[in-house]
XYZ file of C-alpha atoms in Angstrom:
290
model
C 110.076 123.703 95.033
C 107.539 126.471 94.259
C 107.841 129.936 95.002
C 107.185 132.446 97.673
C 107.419 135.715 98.300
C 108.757 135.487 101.601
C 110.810 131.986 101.052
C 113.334 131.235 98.890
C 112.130 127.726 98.668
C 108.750 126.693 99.680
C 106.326 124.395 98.827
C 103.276 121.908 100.968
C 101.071 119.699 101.128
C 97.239 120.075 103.054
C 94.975 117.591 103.991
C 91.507 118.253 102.595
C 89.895 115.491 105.003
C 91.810 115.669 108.396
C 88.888 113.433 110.568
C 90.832 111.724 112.346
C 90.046 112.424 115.987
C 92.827 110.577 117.494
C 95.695 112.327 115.847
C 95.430 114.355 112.274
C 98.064 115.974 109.937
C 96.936 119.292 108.293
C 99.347 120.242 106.653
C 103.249 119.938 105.873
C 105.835 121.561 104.069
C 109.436 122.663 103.904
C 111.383 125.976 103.389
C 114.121 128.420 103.553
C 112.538 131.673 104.258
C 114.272 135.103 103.640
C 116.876 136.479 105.936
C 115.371 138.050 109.267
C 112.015 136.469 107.963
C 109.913 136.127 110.920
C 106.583 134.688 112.049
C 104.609 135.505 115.351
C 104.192 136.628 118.261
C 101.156 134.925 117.508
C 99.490 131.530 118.835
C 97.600 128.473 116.906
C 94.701 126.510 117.517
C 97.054 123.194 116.164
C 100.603 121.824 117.214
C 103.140 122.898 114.750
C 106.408 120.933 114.641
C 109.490 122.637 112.785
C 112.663 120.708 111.814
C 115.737 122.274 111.326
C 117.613 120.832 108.104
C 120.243 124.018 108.111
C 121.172 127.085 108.712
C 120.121 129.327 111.857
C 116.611 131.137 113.154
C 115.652 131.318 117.034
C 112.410 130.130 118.920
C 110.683 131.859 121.213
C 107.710 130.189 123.508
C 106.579 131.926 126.760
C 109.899 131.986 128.864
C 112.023 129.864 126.100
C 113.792 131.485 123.722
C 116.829 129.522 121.871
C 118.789 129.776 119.010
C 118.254 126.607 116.364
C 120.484 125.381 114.201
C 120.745 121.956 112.035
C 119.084 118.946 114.088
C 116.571 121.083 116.265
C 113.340 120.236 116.855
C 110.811 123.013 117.867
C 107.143 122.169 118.949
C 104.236 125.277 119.073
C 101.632 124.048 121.549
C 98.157 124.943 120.692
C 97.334 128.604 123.012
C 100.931 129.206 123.259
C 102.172 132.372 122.472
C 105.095 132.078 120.117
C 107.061 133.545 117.332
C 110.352 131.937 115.155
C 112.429 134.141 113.326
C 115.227 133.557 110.870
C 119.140 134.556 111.030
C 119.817 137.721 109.051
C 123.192 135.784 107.621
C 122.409 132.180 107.497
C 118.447 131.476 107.391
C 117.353 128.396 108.619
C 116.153 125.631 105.752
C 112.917 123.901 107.942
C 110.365 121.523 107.575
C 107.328 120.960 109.349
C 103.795 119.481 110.378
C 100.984 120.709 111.564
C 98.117 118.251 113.781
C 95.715 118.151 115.803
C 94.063 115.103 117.771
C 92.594 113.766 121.113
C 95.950 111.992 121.720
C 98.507 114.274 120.077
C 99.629 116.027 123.422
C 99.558 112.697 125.153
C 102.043 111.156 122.215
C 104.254 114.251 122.279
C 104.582 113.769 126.239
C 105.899 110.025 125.525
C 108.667 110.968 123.413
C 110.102 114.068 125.815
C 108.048 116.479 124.173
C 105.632 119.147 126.294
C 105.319 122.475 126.984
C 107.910 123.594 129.264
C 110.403 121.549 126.915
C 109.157 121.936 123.031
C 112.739 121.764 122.073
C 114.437 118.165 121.002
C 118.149 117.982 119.118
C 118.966 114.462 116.904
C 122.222 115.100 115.142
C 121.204 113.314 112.258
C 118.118 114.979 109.577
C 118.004 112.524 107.166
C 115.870 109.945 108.564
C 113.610 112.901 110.098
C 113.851 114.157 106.907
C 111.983 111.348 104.692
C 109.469 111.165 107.258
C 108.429 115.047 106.654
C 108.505 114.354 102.751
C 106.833 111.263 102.935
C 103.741 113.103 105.402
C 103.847 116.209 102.563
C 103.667 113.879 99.661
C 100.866 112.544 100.892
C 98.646 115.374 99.681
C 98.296 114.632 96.137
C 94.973 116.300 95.763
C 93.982 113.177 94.395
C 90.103 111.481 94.037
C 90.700 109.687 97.301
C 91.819 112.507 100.720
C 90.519 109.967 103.136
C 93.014 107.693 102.101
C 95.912 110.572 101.802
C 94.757 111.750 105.277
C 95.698 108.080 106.718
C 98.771 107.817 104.959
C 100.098 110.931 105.928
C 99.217 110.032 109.943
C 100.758 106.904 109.567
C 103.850 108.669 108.491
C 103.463 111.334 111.331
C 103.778 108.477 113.931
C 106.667 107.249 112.131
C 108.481 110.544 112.557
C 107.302 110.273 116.386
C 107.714 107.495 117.014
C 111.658 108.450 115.467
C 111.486 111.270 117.954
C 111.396 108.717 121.111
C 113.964 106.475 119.821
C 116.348 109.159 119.475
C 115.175 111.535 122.877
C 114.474 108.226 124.817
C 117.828 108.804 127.387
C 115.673 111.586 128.838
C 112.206 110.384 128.294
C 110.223 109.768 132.170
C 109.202 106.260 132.570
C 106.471 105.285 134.926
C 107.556 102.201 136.735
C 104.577 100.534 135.750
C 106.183 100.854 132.108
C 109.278 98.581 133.264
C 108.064 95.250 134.411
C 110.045 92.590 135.311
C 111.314 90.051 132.525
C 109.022 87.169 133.611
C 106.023 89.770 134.441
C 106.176 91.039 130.850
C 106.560 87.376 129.597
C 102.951 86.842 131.670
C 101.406 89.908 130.348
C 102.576 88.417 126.833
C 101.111 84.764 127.507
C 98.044 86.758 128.601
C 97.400 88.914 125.399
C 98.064 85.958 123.314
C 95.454 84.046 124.890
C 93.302 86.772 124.694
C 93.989 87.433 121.173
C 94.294 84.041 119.864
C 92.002 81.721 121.670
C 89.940 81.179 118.626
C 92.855 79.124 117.656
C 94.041 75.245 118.653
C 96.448 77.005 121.428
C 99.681 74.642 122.847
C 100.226 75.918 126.128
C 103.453 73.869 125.541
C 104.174 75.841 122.308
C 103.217 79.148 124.267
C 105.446 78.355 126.944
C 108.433 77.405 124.378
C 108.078 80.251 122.685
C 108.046 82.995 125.621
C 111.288 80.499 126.980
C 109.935 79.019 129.710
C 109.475 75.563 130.874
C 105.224 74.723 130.574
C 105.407 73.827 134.591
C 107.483 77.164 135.596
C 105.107 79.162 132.998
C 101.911 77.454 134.683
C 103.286 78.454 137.853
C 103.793 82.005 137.492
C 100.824 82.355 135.574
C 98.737 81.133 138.105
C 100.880 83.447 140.700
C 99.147 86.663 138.721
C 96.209 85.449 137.533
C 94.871 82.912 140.184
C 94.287 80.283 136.486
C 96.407 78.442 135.139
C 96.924 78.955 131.172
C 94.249 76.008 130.294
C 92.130 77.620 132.870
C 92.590 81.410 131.610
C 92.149 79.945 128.383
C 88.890 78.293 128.794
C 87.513 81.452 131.030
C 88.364 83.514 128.073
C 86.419 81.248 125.461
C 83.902 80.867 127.822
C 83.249 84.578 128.128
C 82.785 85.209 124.791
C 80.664 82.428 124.071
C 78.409 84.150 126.559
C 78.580 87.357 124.262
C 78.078 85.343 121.188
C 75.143 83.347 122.305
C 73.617 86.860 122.546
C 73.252 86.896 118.913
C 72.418 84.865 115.819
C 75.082 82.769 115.486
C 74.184 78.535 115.636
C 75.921 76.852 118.505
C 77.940 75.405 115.301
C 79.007 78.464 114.758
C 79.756 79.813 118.578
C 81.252 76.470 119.363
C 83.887 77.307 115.895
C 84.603 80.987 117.242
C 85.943 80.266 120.207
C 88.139 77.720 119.254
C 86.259 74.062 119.529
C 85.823 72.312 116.387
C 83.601 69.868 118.215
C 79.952 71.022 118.965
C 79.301 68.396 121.594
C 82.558 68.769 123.258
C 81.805 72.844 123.530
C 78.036 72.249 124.427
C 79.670 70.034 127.525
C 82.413 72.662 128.671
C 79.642 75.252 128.376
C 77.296 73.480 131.088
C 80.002 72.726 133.449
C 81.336 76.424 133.182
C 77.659 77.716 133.733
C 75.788 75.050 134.841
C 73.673 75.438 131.849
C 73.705 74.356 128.137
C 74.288 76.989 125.216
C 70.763 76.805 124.363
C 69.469 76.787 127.490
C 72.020 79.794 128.191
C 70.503 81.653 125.192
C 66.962 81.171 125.856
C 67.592 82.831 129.104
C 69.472 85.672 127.427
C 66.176 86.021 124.959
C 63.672 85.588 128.075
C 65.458 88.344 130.296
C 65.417 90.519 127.380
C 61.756 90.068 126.404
């Protein structure tokens, strides 16, 4: 730990390239400040998260003011007027993180953290703890900050994501997040499709692995999607050999991206999906375009 003057311990870490616009660390750190130590009233442009490792300080934020101790969790919204302040017989030993980001507020909000509650508790530090060193040793100063900038968010949604698991009891969940069993097993056939259909997919495979029976997954797929998997599977191949066909790629080459390893066999599914063949199909592409 380094010195300073108004710590007892103290030492951090800052990004020098924090460009991420989804969600950026700035900086991180950890300390035990003097007695009575205190920061604010003041407000930052940047969310500030504090971890309490031991000892005691209190938190103030608009109308909330509450005493911390070991296994608190305090969050400074950017605009908010705030101020923290260590005990005059047991100062708090903290860490912290500071971000910024398009979707920081938005990933606070899904682990029961906003404005009018900025305040978790999870009894145990030590977990929380490795997660605020690991973000902090990130910042080595070294020849590469665009790679210590990634680490370090990676670690920050770590410690979130640690955040939600812990504070989930209380977290609100849209009903939309809590499908049924066999909806979510859908949505799952779906996104594997979607994902995968450049591959030699067994619907019977599929269906063995979600648990299901092919004819009772067929059925329900078809209930939500109006396809059956083979069908959804061939629409989906189908639509991006229509994107493909749009650039330089040989119909060798389209017909191998989507998943046929036969040329002929693709060129035939193509014209009975859209009544015309692939080259036919791109020569319209290239006249509507000219």
């Amino acid at each position: 730990m380094s010195m300073n003057p108004e710590h007892y311990q103290f030492s951090a870490g800052f990004n020098l390239l924090p460009d991420e616009r989804d969600l950026a660390v700035l900086f991180s750190g950890e300390g035990k400040p003097h007695p009575a130590h205190k920061i604010g009233p003041s407000v930052h442009d940047y969310y500030l998260i504090h971890t309490v490792l031991d000892g005691v300080g209190t938190f103030q934020s608009g109308n909330i003011s509450q005493t911390c101790t070991a296994g608190d969790t305090f969050v400074i919204f950017p605009g908010s007027l705030f101020s923290y302040q260590a005990d005059l017989n047991t100062p708090w030993h903290y860490v912290w993180v500071g971000l910024q980001g398009d979707i920081a507020q938005q990933l606070l909000s899904e682990v029961g953290i906003t404005r009018d509650k900025p305040l978790i508790h999870i009894e145990d530090t030590s977990e929380l703890y490795r997660f605020y060193e690991r973000i902090r040793l990130s910042f080595q100063q070294s020849a590469y900050p665009r790679l210590e900038s990634l680490e370090a968010s990676g670690w920050l949604r770590l410690l979130l994501h640690h955040f939600g698991l812990v504070n989930r009891s209380i977290l609100p969940v849209h009903p939309l997040e809590m499908p049924d069993v066999i909806d979510r097993q859908i949505d799952q056939a779906i996104r594997w499709i979607s994902l995968q259909f450049y591959q030699q997919i067994s619907i019977d495979h599929m269906a063995s692995t979600l648990g299901y029976h092919r004819a009772h997954l067929s059925k329900v797929f078809k209930q939500k999607t109006g396809l059956s998997p083979k069908q959804y599977l061939l629409k989906v191949r189908m639509d991006k050999a229509k994107d493909l066909l749009g650039g330089s790629l040989t119909i060798d080459q389209v017909s191998s991206s989507v998943g046929f390893n036969d040329a002929l066999y693709f060129s035939k599914q193509f014209r009975k999906w859209s009544g015309m063949s692939p080259s036919e199909f791109r020569n319209k592409l290239r006249m509507n375009k000219g």
